[in-house]
Short mmCIF file of C-alpha atoms (C1' of nucleotides) in Angstrom, two decimals:
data_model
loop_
_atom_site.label_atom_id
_atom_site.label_comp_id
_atom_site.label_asym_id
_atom_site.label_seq_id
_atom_site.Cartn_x
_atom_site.Cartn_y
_atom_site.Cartn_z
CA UNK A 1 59.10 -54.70 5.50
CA UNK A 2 60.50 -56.64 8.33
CA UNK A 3 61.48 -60.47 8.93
CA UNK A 4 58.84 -62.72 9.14
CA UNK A 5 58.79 -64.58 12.53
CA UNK A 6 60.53 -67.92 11.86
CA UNK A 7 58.01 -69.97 13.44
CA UNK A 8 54.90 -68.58 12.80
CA UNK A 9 53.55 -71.88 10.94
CA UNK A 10 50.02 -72.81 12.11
CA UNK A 11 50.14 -76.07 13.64
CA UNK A 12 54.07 -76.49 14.71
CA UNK A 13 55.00 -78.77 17.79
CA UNK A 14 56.38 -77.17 20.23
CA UNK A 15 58.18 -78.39 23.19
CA UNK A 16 60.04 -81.34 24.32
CA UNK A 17 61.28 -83.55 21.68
CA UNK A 18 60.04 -87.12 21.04
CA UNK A 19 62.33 -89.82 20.62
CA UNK A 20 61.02 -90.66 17.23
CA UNK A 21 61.80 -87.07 16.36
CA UNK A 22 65.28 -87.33 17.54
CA UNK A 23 65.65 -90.05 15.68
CA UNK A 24 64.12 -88.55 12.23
CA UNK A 25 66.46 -86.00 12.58
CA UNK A 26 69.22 -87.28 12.94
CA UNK A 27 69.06 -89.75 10.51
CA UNK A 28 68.34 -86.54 7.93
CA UNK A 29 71.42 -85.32 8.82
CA UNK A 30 73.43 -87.74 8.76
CA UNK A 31 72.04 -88.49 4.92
CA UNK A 32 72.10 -84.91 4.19
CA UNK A 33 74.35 -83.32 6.34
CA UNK A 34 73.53 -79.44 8.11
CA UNK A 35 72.10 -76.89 5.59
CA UNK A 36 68.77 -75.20 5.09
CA UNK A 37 67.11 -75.56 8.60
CA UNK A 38 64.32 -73.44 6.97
CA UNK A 39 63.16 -76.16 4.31
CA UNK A 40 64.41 -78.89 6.78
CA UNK A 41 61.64 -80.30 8.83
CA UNK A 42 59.28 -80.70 5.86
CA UNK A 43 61.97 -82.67 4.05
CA UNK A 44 62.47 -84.78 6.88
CA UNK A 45 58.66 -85.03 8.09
CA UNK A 46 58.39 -82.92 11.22
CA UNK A 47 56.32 -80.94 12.55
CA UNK A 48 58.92 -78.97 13.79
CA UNK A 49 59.89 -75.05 12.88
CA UNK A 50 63.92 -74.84 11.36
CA UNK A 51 65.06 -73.27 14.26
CA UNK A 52 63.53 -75.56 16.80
CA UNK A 53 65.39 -78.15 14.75
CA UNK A 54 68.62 -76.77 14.64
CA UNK A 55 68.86 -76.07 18.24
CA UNK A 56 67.84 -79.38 19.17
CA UNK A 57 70.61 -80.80 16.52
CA UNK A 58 73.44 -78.33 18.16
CA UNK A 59 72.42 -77.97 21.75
CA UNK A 60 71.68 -82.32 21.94
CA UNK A 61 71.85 -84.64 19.10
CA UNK A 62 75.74 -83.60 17.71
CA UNK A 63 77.31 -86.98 17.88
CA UNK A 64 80.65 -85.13 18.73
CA UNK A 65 78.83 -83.52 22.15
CA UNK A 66 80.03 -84.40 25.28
CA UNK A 67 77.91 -84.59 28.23
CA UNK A 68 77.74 -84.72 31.98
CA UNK A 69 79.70 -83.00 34.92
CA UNK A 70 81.83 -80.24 33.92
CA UNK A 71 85.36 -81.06 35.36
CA UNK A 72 87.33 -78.69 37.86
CA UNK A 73 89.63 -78.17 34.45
CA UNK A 74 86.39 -77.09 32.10
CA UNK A 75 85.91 -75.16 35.45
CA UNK A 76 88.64 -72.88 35.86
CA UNK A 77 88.54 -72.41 31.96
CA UNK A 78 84.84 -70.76 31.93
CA UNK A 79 85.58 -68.83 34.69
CA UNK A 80 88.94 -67.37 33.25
CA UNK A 81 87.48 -66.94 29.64
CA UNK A 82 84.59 -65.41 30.79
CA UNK A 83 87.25 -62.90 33.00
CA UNK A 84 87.99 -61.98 29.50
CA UNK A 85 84.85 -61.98 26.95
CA UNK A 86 81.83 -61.49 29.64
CA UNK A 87 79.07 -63.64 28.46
CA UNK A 88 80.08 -64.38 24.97
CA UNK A 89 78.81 -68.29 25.35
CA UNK A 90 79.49 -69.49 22.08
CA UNK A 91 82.86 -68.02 22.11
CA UNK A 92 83.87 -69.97 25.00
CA UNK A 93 82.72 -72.58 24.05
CA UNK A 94 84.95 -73.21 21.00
CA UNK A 95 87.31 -73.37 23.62
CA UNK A 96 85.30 -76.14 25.18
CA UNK A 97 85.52 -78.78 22.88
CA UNK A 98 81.93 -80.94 22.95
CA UNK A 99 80.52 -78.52 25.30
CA UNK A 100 77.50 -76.33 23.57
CA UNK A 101 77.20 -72.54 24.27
CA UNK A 102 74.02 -73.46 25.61
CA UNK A 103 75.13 -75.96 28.42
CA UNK A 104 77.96 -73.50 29.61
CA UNK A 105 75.73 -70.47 29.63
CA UNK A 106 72.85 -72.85 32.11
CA UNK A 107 76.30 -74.11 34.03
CA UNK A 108 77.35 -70.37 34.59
CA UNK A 109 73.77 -69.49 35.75
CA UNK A 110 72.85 -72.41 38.26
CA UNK A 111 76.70 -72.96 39.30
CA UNK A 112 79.86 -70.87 39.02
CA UNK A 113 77.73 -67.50 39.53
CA UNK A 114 76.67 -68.77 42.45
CA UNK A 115 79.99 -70.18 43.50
CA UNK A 116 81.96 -67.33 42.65
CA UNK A 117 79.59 -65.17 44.58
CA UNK A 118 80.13 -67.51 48.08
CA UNK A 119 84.04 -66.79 47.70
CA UNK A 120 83.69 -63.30 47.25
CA UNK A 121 83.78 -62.54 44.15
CA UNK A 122 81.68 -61.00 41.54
CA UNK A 123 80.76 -62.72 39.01
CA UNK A 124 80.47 -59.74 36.44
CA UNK A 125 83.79 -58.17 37.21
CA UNK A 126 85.29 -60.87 38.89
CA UNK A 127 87.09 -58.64 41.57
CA UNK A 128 86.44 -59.29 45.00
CA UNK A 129 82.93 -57.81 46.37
CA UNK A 130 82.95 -54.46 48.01
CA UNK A 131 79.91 -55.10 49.48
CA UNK A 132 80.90 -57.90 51.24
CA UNK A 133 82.84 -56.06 53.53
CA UNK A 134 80.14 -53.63 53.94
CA UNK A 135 78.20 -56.89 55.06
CA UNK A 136 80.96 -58.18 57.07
CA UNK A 137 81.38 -54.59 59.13
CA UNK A 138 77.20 -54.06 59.32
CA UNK A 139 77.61 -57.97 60.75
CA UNK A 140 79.94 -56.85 63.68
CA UNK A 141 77.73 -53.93 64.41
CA UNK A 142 74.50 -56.41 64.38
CA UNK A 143 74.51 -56.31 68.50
CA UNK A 144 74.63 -52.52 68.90
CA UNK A 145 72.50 -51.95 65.63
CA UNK A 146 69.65 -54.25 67.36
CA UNK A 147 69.94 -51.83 69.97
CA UNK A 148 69.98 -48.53 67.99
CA UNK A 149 66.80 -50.00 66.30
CA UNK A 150 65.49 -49.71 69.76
CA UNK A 151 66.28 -46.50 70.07
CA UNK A 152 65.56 -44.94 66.84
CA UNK A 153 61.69 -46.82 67.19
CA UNK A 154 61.53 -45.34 71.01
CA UNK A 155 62.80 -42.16 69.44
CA UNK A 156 60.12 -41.95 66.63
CA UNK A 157 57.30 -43.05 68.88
CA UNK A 158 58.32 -39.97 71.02
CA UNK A 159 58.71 -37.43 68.25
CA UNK A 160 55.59 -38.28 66.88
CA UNK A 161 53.65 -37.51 69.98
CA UNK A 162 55.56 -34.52 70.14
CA UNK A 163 54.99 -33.11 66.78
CA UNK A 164 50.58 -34.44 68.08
CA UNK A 165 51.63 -32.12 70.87
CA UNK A 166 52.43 -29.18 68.65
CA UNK A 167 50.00 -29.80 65.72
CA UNK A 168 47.80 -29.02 68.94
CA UNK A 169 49.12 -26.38 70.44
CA UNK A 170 49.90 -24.00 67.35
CA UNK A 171 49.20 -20.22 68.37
CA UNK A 172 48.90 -18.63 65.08
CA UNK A 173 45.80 -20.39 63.66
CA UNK A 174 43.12 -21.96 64.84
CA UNK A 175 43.38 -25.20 66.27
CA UNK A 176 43.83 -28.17 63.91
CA UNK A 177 40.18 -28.90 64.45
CA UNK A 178 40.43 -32.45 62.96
CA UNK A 179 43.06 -33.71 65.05
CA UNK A 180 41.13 -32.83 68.18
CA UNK A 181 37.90 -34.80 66.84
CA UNK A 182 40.40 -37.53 66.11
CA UNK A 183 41.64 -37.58 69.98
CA UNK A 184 37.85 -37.96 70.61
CA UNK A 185 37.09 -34.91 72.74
CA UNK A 186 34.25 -32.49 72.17
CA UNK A 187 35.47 -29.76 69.51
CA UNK A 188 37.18 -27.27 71.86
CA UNK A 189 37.42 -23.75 70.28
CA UNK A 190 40.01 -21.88 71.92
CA UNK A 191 43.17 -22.74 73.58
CA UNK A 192 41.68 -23.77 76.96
CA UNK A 193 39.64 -26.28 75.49
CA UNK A 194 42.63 -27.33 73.58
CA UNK A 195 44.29 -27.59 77.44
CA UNK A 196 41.46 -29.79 78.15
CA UNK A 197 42.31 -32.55 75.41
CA UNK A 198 45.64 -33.22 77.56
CA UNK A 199 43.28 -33.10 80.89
CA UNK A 200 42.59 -36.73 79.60
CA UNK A 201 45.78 -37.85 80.13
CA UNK A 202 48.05 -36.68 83.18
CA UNK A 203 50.85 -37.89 81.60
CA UNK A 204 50.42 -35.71 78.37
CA UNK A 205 49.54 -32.79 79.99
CA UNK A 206 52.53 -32.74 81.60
CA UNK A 207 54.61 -33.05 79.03
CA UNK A 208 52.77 -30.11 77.39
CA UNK A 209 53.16 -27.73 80.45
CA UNK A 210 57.00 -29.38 80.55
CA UNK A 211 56.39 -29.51 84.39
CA UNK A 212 58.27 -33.05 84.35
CA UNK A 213 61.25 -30.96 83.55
CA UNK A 214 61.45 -33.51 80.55
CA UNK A 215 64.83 -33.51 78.51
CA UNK A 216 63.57 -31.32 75.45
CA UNK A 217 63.48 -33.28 71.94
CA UNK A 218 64.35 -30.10 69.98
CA UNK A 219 67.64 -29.05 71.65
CA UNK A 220 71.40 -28.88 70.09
CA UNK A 221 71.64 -30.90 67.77
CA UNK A 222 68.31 -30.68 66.19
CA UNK A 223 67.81 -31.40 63.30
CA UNK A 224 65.24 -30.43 59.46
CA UNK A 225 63.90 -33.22 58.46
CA UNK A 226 65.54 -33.54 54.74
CA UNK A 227 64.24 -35.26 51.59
CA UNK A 228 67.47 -34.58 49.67
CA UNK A 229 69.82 -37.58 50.13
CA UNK A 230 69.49 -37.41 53.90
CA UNK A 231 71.66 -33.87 54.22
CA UNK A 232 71.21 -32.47 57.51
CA UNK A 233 70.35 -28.95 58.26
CA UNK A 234 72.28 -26.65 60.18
CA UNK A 235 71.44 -27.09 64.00
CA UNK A 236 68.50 -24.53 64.91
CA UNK A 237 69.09 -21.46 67.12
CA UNK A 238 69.63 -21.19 70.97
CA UNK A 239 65.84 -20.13 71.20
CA UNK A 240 64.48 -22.81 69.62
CA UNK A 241 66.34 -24.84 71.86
CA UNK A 242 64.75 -23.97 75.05
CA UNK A 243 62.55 -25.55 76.89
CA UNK A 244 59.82 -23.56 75.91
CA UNK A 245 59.67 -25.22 72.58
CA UNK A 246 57.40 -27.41 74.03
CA UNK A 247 55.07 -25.24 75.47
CA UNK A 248 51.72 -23.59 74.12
CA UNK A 249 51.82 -20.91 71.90
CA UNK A 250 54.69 -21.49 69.84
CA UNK A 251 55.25 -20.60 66.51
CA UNK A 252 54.51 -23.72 64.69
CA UNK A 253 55.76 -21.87 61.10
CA UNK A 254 53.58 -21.15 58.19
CA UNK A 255 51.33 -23.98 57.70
CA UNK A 256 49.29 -24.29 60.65
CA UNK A 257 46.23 -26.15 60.55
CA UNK A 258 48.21 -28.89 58.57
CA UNK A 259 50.96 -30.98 59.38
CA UNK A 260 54.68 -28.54 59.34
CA UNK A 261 56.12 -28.35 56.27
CA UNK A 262 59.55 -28.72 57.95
CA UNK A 263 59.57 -31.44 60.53
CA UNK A 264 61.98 -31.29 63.02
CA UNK A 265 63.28 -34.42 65.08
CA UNK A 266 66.42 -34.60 67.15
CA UNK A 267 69.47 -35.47 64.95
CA UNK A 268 70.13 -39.83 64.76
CA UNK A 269 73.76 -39.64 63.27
CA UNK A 270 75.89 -37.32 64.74
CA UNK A 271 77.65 -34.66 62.90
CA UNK A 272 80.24 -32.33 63.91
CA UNK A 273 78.22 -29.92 64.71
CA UNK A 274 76.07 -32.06 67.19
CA UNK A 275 78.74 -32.71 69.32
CA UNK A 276 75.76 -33.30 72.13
CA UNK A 277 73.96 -35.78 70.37
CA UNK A 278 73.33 -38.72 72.45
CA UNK A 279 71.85 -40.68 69.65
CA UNK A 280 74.53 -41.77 66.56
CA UNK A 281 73.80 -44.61 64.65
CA UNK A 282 77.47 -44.78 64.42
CA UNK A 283 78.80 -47.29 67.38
CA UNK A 284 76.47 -45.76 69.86
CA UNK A 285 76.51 -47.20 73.05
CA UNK A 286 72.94 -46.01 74.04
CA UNK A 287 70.80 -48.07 76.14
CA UNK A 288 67.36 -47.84 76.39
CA UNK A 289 67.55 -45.85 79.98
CA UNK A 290 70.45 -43.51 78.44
CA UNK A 291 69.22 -40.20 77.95
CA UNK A 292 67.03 -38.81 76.50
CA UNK A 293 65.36 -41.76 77.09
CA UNK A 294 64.78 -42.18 80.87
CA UNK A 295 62.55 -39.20 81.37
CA UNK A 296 60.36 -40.04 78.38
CA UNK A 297 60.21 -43.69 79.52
CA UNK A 298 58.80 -42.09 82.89
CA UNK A 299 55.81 -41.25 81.16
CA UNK A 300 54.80 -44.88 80.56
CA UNK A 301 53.74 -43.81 76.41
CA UNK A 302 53.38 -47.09 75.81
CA UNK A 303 49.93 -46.92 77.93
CA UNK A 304 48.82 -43.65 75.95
CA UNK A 305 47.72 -45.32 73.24
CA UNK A 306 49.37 -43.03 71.18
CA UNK A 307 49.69 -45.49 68.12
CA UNK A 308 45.86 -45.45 67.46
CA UNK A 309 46.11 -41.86 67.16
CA UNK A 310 49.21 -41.36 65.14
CA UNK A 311 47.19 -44.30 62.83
CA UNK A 312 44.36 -42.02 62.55
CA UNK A 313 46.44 -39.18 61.75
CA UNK A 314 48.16 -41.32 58.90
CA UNK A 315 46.40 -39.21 56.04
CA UNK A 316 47.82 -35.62 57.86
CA UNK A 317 51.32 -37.24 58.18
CA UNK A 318 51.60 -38.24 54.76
CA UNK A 319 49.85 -34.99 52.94
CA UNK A 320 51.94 -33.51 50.51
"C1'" DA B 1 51.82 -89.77 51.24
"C1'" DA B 2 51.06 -85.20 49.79
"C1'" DA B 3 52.55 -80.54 49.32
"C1'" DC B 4 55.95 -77.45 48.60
"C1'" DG B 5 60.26 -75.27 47.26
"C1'" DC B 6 64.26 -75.31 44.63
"C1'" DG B 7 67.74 -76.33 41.16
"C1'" DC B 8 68.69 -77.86 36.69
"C1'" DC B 9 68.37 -77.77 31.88
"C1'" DA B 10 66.09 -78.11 27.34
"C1'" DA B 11 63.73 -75.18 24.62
"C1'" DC B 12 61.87 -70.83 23.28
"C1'" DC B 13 61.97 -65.90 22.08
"C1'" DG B 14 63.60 -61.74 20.28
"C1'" DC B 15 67.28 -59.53 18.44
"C1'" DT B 16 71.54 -59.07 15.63
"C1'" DT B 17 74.54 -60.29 11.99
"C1'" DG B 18 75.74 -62.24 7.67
"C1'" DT B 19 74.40 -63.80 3.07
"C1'" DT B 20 71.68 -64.04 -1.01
"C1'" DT B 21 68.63 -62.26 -4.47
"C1'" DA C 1 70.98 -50.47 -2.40
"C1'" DA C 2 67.40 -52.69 -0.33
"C1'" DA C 3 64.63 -56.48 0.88
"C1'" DA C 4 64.34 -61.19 2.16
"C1'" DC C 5 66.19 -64.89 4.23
"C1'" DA C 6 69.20 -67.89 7.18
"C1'" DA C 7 71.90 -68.56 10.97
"C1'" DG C 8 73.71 -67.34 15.31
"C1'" DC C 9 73.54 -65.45 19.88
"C1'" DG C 10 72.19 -64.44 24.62
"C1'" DG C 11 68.39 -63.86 27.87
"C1'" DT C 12 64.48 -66.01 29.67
"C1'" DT C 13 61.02 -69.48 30.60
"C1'" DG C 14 58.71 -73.66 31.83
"C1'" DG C 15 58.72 -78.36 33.04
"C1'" DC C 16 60.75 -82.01 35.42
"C1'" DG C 17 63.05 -84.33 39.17
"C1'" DC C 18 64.59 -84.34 43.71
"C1'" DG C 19 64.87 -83.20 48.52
"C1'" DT C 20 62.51 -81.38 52.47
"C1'" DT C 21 58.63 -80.47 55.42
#
DNA sequence: AAACGCGCCAACCGCTTGTTT
DNA sequence: AAAACAAGCGGTTGGCGCGTT
């Protein structure tokens, strides 16, 4: 059988104390002294459970407590003890003569933690923070990292329409029938109807038939999309890395009809084995008009209206 | 003047530990 | 030895006051 709840008395205040009970309290303990908190509050006429009472007699009405500011010496002596017993409150504060467990443990909280934390240290192991030099060196990379998030989006927005591009173009099924009614075209059925889907845009139909002679996405460098802890795959053979990658009538692998199983985008931190990456998230210095960028920006994307689609083709790109 | 956000702190809650029956 | 009880402890919450918008 376990322990009763202490105050599970029907009809118990609860709360903020009144001054009248203050002052019944206090004047039982002072006649009495401190014992049975249990049996307490009936003998002194409150409505009050034991516990409530105690706390309120050792966290507030102890004529030997002594309130207000903490001072730089009560200070330094929390922080150091608690260097040594972690959050032991009512240890420390037998060293704290007049201050409760209580009050030190809500001065920790609200004040030193944070203090301690604005100098640097860490307020659990109280060594300096390690990840306030991480902060400090992601800080003086905030100029260049603006402009690698420029990059990276530009970079996304491309490979997306590229892997649209593909989805389309896959040789070893049929079309991804879907997709096409998504782009909004009559449903073609073979590949020359499929051509016809980039006939509404110039720009994409070009970059399909590569006649732009636009810097490949896919070359050295290239990259497997990975799931586990961002490893990178080994870079993909010479052939993939041809210029034909882009045309019709690749092999699109296994799952055709679907989104690939394997994604592959070019490579955003370089490794050394993509010595030609342009793109690092590591100090790059790319601009927006640095490769590969400036042939892609030719085609004016931004006009394609390419993020409907990809929208619309949310529930592909995040099947299983 | 009202609304809102934030910090402070008293009090509560649930759990553990120690003592008594 | 086990159950019941009392006290203590630390984490969390809720209300209040104050400053800002």
């Amino acid at each position: 059988m376990g322990r009763p709840p202490c105050c599970d008395e029907h009809g118990v205040k609860k709360g903020s104390w009144m001054p009248d009970e203050d002052k019944k309290l206090t004047e039982y303990i002072e006649k009495h002294g401190q014992g049975n908190w249990r049996r307490l509050p009936k003998l002194a006429g409150l409505n009050r459970c034991g516990k409530s009472c105690r706390l309120r007699w050792t966290n507030y009405l102890r004529p030997d407590i002594r309130r207000g500011k903490f001072t730089d010496e009560e200070e330094k002596l929390i922080i150091q003890l608690h260097s040594v017993l972690g959050n032991k409150w009512s240890t420390i504060a037998t060293r704290l003569p007049g201050r409760t467990d209580n009050e030190i443990k809500n001065f920790w909280n609200t004040t030193l933690r944070k203090k301690l934390l604005q100098t640097g240290i860490d307020p659990v192991t109280h060594q300096p923070r390690t990840d306030l030099s991480l902060l400090s060196s992601l800080t003086s990379r905030l100029d260049s990292s603006l402009q690698l998030q420029v990059d990276a989006a530009r970079l996304i927005e491309l490979h997306l329409v590229q892997n649209l591009v593909r989805l389309l173009t896959c040789s070893s099924a049929a079309p991804n029938l879907d997709l096409i009614r998504l782009l909004g075209s009559a449903v073609p059925t073979n590949h020359h109807q499929v051509n016809d889907i980039f006939a509404l845009t110039p720009q994409l139909s070009s970059l399909v038939n590569g006649s732009l002679g636009l810097p490949s996405l896919e070359p050295v460098g290239q990259q497997t999309l990975s799931v586990n802890g961002g490893q990178t795959a080994a870079p993909s053979s010479a052939d993939d890395s041809s210029s034909e990658s882009m045309m019709m009538n690749r092999d699109c692998g296994t799952n055709s009809g679907t989104f690939p199983a394997s994604v592959t985008t070019p490579s955003l931190v370089s490794s050394p084995e993509n010595k030609n990456e342009t793109i690092s998230l590591e100090g790059s210095t790319n601009t927006p008009t640095s490769p590969p960028f400036e042939a892609w920006d030719a085609l004016n994307l931004d006009d394609f209206g390419w993020k409907e689609i990809i929208d619309q083709m949310s529930p592909w790109l995040n099947a299983p």
